[in-house]
Coordinates of C-alpha atoms and ligand atoms in Angstrom, one line a residue:
M183 CA 98.5 107.5 86.0
M184 CA 94.9 107.2 85.1
H185 CA 94.0 107.7 81.4
I186 CA 90.7 109.4 80.7
D187 CA 89.3 109.8 77.2
G188 CA 85.9 109.6 75.3
K189 CA 85.5 105.9 76.1
T190 CA 86.1 106.1 79.8
K191 CA 83.4 104.3 81.7
L192 CA 81.9 106.1 84.7
F193 CA 81.2 104.6 88.1
A194 CA 80.3 106.2 91.4
I195 CA 79.6 105.8 95.1
I196 CA 76.4 107.7 96.1
G197 CA 75.8 108.5 99.8
N198 CA 75.6 111.3 102.4
P199 CA 78.2 111.6 103.8
V200 CA 80.5 110.1 101.2
S201 CA 83.9 111.8 101.4
H202 CA 85.1 109.3 104.0
S203 CA 84.5 106.3 101.7
F204 CA 87.5 103.9 100.9
S205 CA 85.7 102.6 97.8
P206 CA 87.2 105.2 95.3
A207 CA 90.7 104.2 96.4
M208 CA 89.9 100.5 96.1
H209 CA 88.1 100.6 92.7
N210 CA 90.4 103.1 91.0
A211 CA 93.4 101.0 92.1
V212 CA 92.0 98.0 90.3
F213 CA 91.1 100.0 87.2
R214 CA 94.7 101.2 87.0
A215 CA 96.3 97.8 87.7
A216 CA 93.9 95.8 85.4
G217 CA 94.0 98.4 82.5
V218 CA 90.2 99.1 82.8
N219 CA 89.3 102.4 81.1
G220 CA 87.1 103.5 84.0
V221 CA 86.9 106.0 86.8
Y222 CA 85.0 105.8 90.1
V223 CA 84.0 109.0 91.9
P224 CA 82.3 109.8 95.2
I225 CA 79.0 111.7 94.7
L226 CA 77.4 113.5 97.7
S227 CA 73.7 112.6 97.2
K228 CA 71.2 114.6 99.1
N229 CA 68.2 113.5 97.1
I230 CA 68.2 109.9 95.8
G231 CA 65.7 110.5 93.0
E232 CA 67.6 113.4 91.5
T233 CA 70.9 111.4 91.9
M234 CA 69.4 108.4 90.1
R235 CA 68.2 110.6 87.2
G236 CA 71.6 112.2 87.1
L237 CA 73.5 108.9 86.9
R238 CA 71.2 107.7 84.1
A239 CA 71.4 111.0 82.2
L240 CA 75.2 111.0 82.3
G241 CA 75.6 107.4 81.3
F242 CA 77.1 105.9 84.4
Q243 CA 77.6 102.2 84.1
G244 CA 77.5 101.3 87.8
A245 CA 77.4 102.6 91.3
S246 CA 77.8 101.7 94.9
V247 CA 75.1 102.9 97.3
T248 CA 75.8 103.8 100.9
V249 CA 74.1 105.3 103.9
P250 CA 71.4 106.6 103.9
H251 CA 70.2 105.4 100.5
K252 CA 70.5 101.6 100.6
E253 CA 66.8 101.1 101.2
A254 CA 65.3 104.2 99.4
V255 CA 67.2 103.4 96.2
M256 CA 65.1 100.2 95.8
E257 CA 62.2 102.4 94.5
W258 CA 64.4 103.8 91.7
V259 CA 65.7 100.6 90.1
D260 CA 64.1 98.7 87.2
V261 CA 65.1 95.3 88.4
L262 CA 65.6 94.2 92.0
D263 CA 67.8 91.2 92.5
P264 CA 66.1 88.6 94.7
V265 CA 68.9 88.6 97.3
A266 CA 68.7 92.4 97.7
R267 CA 64.9 92.2 97.9
R268 CA 65.1 89.6 100.7
I269 CA 67.7 91.7 102.6
G270 CA 65.8 94.9 102.0
A271 CA 68.8 96.9 100.9
V272 CA 70.7 97.6 97.7
N273 CA 74.4 98.5 97.8
T274 CA 75.2 98.0 94.1
L275 CA 73.7 99.4 90.9
V276 CA 74.4 98.1 87.4
F277 CA 73.2 100.1 84.4
E278 CA 72.7 98.0 81.3
Q279 CA 72.2 99.4 77.9
A280 CA 70.0 97.3 75.6
P281 CA 71.6 97.2 72.1
G282 CA 69.9 99.8 69.9
D283 CA 68.1 101.3 72.9
D284 CA 69.1 104.7 74.4
K285 CA 67.4 103.9 77.7
S286 CA 69.4 102.0 80.3
I287 CA 68.0 99.4 82.6
C288 CA 69.1 99.8 86.3
I289 CA 69.6 96.6 88.3
G290 CA 69.8 96.8 92.1
L291 CA 71.9 94.1 93.9
N292 CA 73.5 93.5 97.3
T293 CA 77.1 92.4 97.4
D294 CA 77.6 92.8 101.3
C295 CA 76.1 89.4 101.7
A296 CA 78.5 87.6 99.4
G297 CA 81.4 89.7 100.8
S298 CA 80.6 88.6 104.4
N299 CA 80.2 85.0 103.4
K300 CA 83.4 84.8 101.5
A301 CA 85.4 86.4 104.4
L302 CA 83.9 83.8 106.8
A303 CA 84.1 80.8 104.5
E304 CA 87.8 81.3 104.0
Q305 CA 88.2 80.4 107.7
I306 CA 85.4 78.0 108.5
E307 CA 82.8 75.8 106.9
L308 CA 79.5 77.7 107.2
S309 CA 77.1 74.8 106.6
G310 CA 75.5 73.7 109.9
I311 CA 77.5 76.4 111.9
R312 CA 76.2 78.2 115.0
A313 CA 76.5 82.0 114.6
L314 CA 76.0 84.9 117.0
V315 CA 75.5 88.2 115.1
L316 CA 75.8 91.4 117.2
G317 CA 73.6 94.2 115.7
A318 CA 70.5 94.4 113.7
G319 CA 71.1 97.3 111.3
G320 CA 71.7 97.3 107.6
A321 CA 75.0 95.4 107.7
A322 CA 73.6 92.8 110.1
K323 CA 70.8 92.0 107.7
A324 CA 73.3 91.3 104.9
V325 CA 75.6 89.2 107.2
A326 CA 72.7 87.2 108.7
F327 CA 71.0 86.6 105.4
G328 CA 74.3 85.4 104.0
L329 CA 74.7 82.9 106.9
A330 CA 71.2 81.6 106.4
A331 CA 71.7 81.2 102.7
A332 CA 75.0 79.3 103.3
G333 CA 73.1 76.8 105.5
A334 CA 74.1 77.9 109.0
G335 CA 72.5 75.6 111.6
E336 CA 71.7 78.2 114.2
I337 CA 71.7 82.0 114.0
T338 CA 71.2 84.3 117.0
I339 CA 70.8 88.1 116.6
A340 CA 71.7 90.2 119.6
N341 CA 71.0 93.9 119.5
R342 CA 70.8 96.9 121.9
T343 CA 67.3 97.6 120.6
L344 CA 65.6 94.2 121.1
E345 CA 62.7 95.0 118.8
K346 CA 65.0 95.4 115.8
A347 CA 66.7 92.0 116.6
E348 CA 63.2 90.5 116.8
A349 CA 62.1 91.9 113.5
L350 CA 65.2 90.5 111.7
A351 CA 65.0 87.2 113.5
Q352 CA 61.4 86.9 112.4
V353 CA 62.4 87.2 108.8
L354 CA 65.2 84.7 109.2
D355 CA 63.2 82.4 111.5
C356 CA 66.0 82.5 114.1
R357 CA 66.6 83.6 117.7
A358 CA 66.7 87.2 119.0
L359 CA 68.2 88.6 122.2
S360 CA 69.2 91.9 123.7
L361 CA 72.9 92.7 123.4
A362 CA 73.2 92.4 127.2
E363 CA 72.1 88.7 126.9
A364 CA 74.7 87.8 124.2
G365 CA 77.2 86.5 126.8
A366 CA 75.0 83.4 127.4
V367 CA 75.1 82.2 123.8
Q368 CA 77.2 79.2 122.8
A369 CA 78.2 79.5 119.1
D370 CA 81.1 78.7 116.8
I371 CA 81.4 82.2 115.3
L372 CA 80.8 85.7 116.5
I373 CA 80.3 88.6 114.1
N374 CA 80.2 92.2 115.3
T375 CA 78.1 94.4 112.9
T376 CA 77.4 97.1 115.5
S377 CA 79.6 100.3 115.3
I378 CA 80.9 99.6 118.8
G379 CA 84.7 99.8 118.8
M380 CA 84.9 102.2 115.8
A381 CA 87.3 105.2 116.1
P382 CA 87.4 107.4 118.0
R383 CA 85.8 105.0 120.6
H384 CA 88.4 102.2 119.9
D385 CA 88.6 101.6 123.6
L386 CA 85.2 99.9 123.5
S387 CA 84.2 96.3 122.7
P388 CA 80.7 94.8 122.4
V389 CA 81.6 91.6 124.3
D390 CA 83.5 90.9 127.5
A391 CA 86.9 89.4 126.8
S392 CA 86.3 86.5 129.1
L393 CA 83.5 85.2 126.8
L394 CA 85.6 85.1 123.6
P395 CA 87.6 81.9 123.8
R396 CA 84.4 79.9 123.2
F397 CA 84.3 81.1 119.6
Q398 CA 86.4 79.5 116.8
V399 CA 86.2 82.6 114.6
V400 CA 85.5 86.2 115.4
M401 CA 84.8 88.7 112.6
D402 CA 84.5 92.5 113.2
I403 CA 83.1 94.4 110.3
V404 CA 84.3 97.7 111.9
Y405 CA 87.5 98.5 109.9
A406 CA 88.7 101.7 111.6
P407 CA 90.8 100.8 113.5
L408 CA 91.8 97.7 111.6
E409 CA 92.5 95.7 114.7
T410 CA 89.6 96.6 117.0
R411 CA 89.6 95.9 120.8
L412 CA 87.3 93.0 120.0
L413 CA 89.7 91.4 117.5
K414 CA 92.7 92.0 119.8
E415 CA 91.0 90.3 122.7
A416 CA 89.7 87.5 120.5
K417 CA 93.2 86.8 119.1
A418 CA 94.5 86.7 122.7
G419 CA 91.7 84.2 123.5
G420 CA 92.9 81.9 120.8
C421 CA 90.2 82.7 118.1
I422 CA 90.8 83.0 114.4
T423 CA 90.0 86.7 113.6
I424 CA 88.8 88.4 110.5
D425 CA 89.0 92.2 110.1
G426 CA 86.5 94.6 108.6
L427 CA 88.5 95.4 105.5
T428 CA 88.2 91.8 104.4
M429 CA 84.4 92.0 103.9
L430 CA 84.8 95.5 102.4
Q431 CA 87.3 94.1 99.9
Y432 CA 85.2 91.0 99.0
Q433 CA 82.0 93.0 98.5
G434 CA 83.9 95.4 96.3
A435 CA 85.4 92.5 94.3
E436 CA 81.8 91.2 93.6
Q437 CA 80.9 94.7 92.4
L438 CA 83.9 94.8 90.0
K439 CA 83.0 91.4 88.6
L440 CA 79.4 92.7 87.9
W441 CA 80.6 95.9 86.3
T442 CA 83.6 94.8 84.3
G443 CA 83.6 91.0 84.2
I444 CA 87.2 90.9 85.5
E445 CA 88.4 88.9 88.5
P446 CA 90.0 91.8 90.4
P447 CA 93.5 91.3 91.9
A448 CA 93.0 90.8 95.7
S449 CA 96.4 92.2 96.8
I450 CA 95.8 95.4 94.8
M451 CA 92.5 95.9 96.5
R452 CA 93.8 95.1 100.0
N453 CA 96.8 97.4 99.6
A454 CA 94.6 100.3 98.4
L455 CA 92.3 99.8 101.4
L456 CA 95.2 99.7 103.9
Q457 CA 96.6 102.9 102.3
A458 CA 93.2 104.6 102.6
L459 CA 93.1 103.6 106.2
E460 CA 96.5 105.1 106.9
R461 CA 95.4 108.4 105.3
L462 CA 92.4 108.7 107.7
Ligands
LIG794 P1 73.2 100.8 111.1 O1 72.1 100.3 110.2 O2 73.1 102.2 111.6 O3 73.2 99.8 112.4 C1 74.0 100.1 113.5 C2 74.0 99.0 114.5 O4 74.9 99.2 115.6 C3 72.6 98.8 115.2 O5 72.4 97.4 115.4 C4 72.8 99.6 116.5 O6 71.9 99.2 117.5 C5 74.2 99.2 116.8 N1 74.8 100.3 117.7 C6 75.3 101.5 117.3 N2 75.8 102.1 118.4 C7 75.7 101.3 119.4 C8 76.0 101.4 120.8 N3 76.6 102.4 121.3 N4 75.7 100.3 121.6 C9 75.1 99.2 121.1 N5 74.8 99.1 119.8 C10 75.0 100.1 119.0 O7 74.6 100.7 110.5 P2 75.2 99.6 109.5 O8 75.1 100.1 108.1 O9 74.6 98.3 109.9 O10 76.8 99.6 109.9 C11 77.2 99.2 111.1 C12 78.8 99.2 111.2 O11 79.3 98.3 110.2 C13 79.4 100.6 110.9 O12 80.5 100.7 111.7 C14 79.9 100.4 109.4 O13 81.0 101.3 109.1 C15 80.2 99.0 109.3 N6 80.1 98.4 108.0 C16 81.2 97.7 107.5 C17 81.1 97.0 106.3 C18 82.3 96.3 105.8 O14 82.2 95.9 104.6 N7 83.3 96.0 106.6 C19 79.9 97.1 105.5 C20 78.8 97.8 106.0 C21 78.9 98.4 107.3 P3 70.4 99.8 117.7 O15 69.6 99.1 116.7 O16 70.1 99.5 119.1 O17 70.6 101.3 117.4

């Protein structure tokens, strides 16, 4: 049972839509298990400026930011973390109150990058690795930037819209291809950051099954379904597989550390996410 009183700290996820998010289940489960006097609520945000003013006025201590505000919110923070600046997207807000000052300082950060790196680094050494990243959207930027920061030897970005792959590859000084050309790439790891394979189109995969055995590790950041067609076929091809809930959990753990200073219990977070997935 959650205890709410005059000292309860307020956290939110802001986005549009937001009701589908698993983050409230994950963060509130940790607050309950770790005895943090906090509550994390979904807020439907149609106007990012008004939402930011509201969060400040109501004394929120932190927030997650999701589609479509990850880029636009950068204009509304006081301090932009260098990693978030490089990626060009903020998914985490920390509101810090200076002692004796009523006005809070809002810091914008990106934890998707650390979440993706942690999920991958549990399975394979990232330094010097050859990586094929499918997709060039917001999530791809965080994943690819994380790989570059971890010292990957070679990164290839393959996307349906080639111009978007080229734009990201230019920032990272790496190779860009169209998604149709991805089959020719030799790499150690494959990461799907496109939404291909997401329910209700779980019959789809971004890559032909015959190409998968060449990869040591395959990570899909799509998490509904938990075992996508890509992951099923990669497992059958002998690859180590990483599901999309792993990155979601690890980016959330980084947020909790920033907001509360605690090292959140991993099994509580994973179970809360699995239960949220079952309720879908
Ligand atoms: P986004 O910015 O809209 O990018 C979507 C990407 O998917 C683009 O590269 C897009 O290609 C590609 N795409 C979409 N439909 C496609 C299709 N039918 N065929 C080929 N390519 C297609 O979205 P995002 O924020 O990066 O999110 C992408 C996925 O990752 C979503 O499923 C999201 O739920 C998931 N995600 C998971 C986590 C996690 O922690 N596990 C975190 C963030 C996002 P074009 O550029 O050609 O349109």
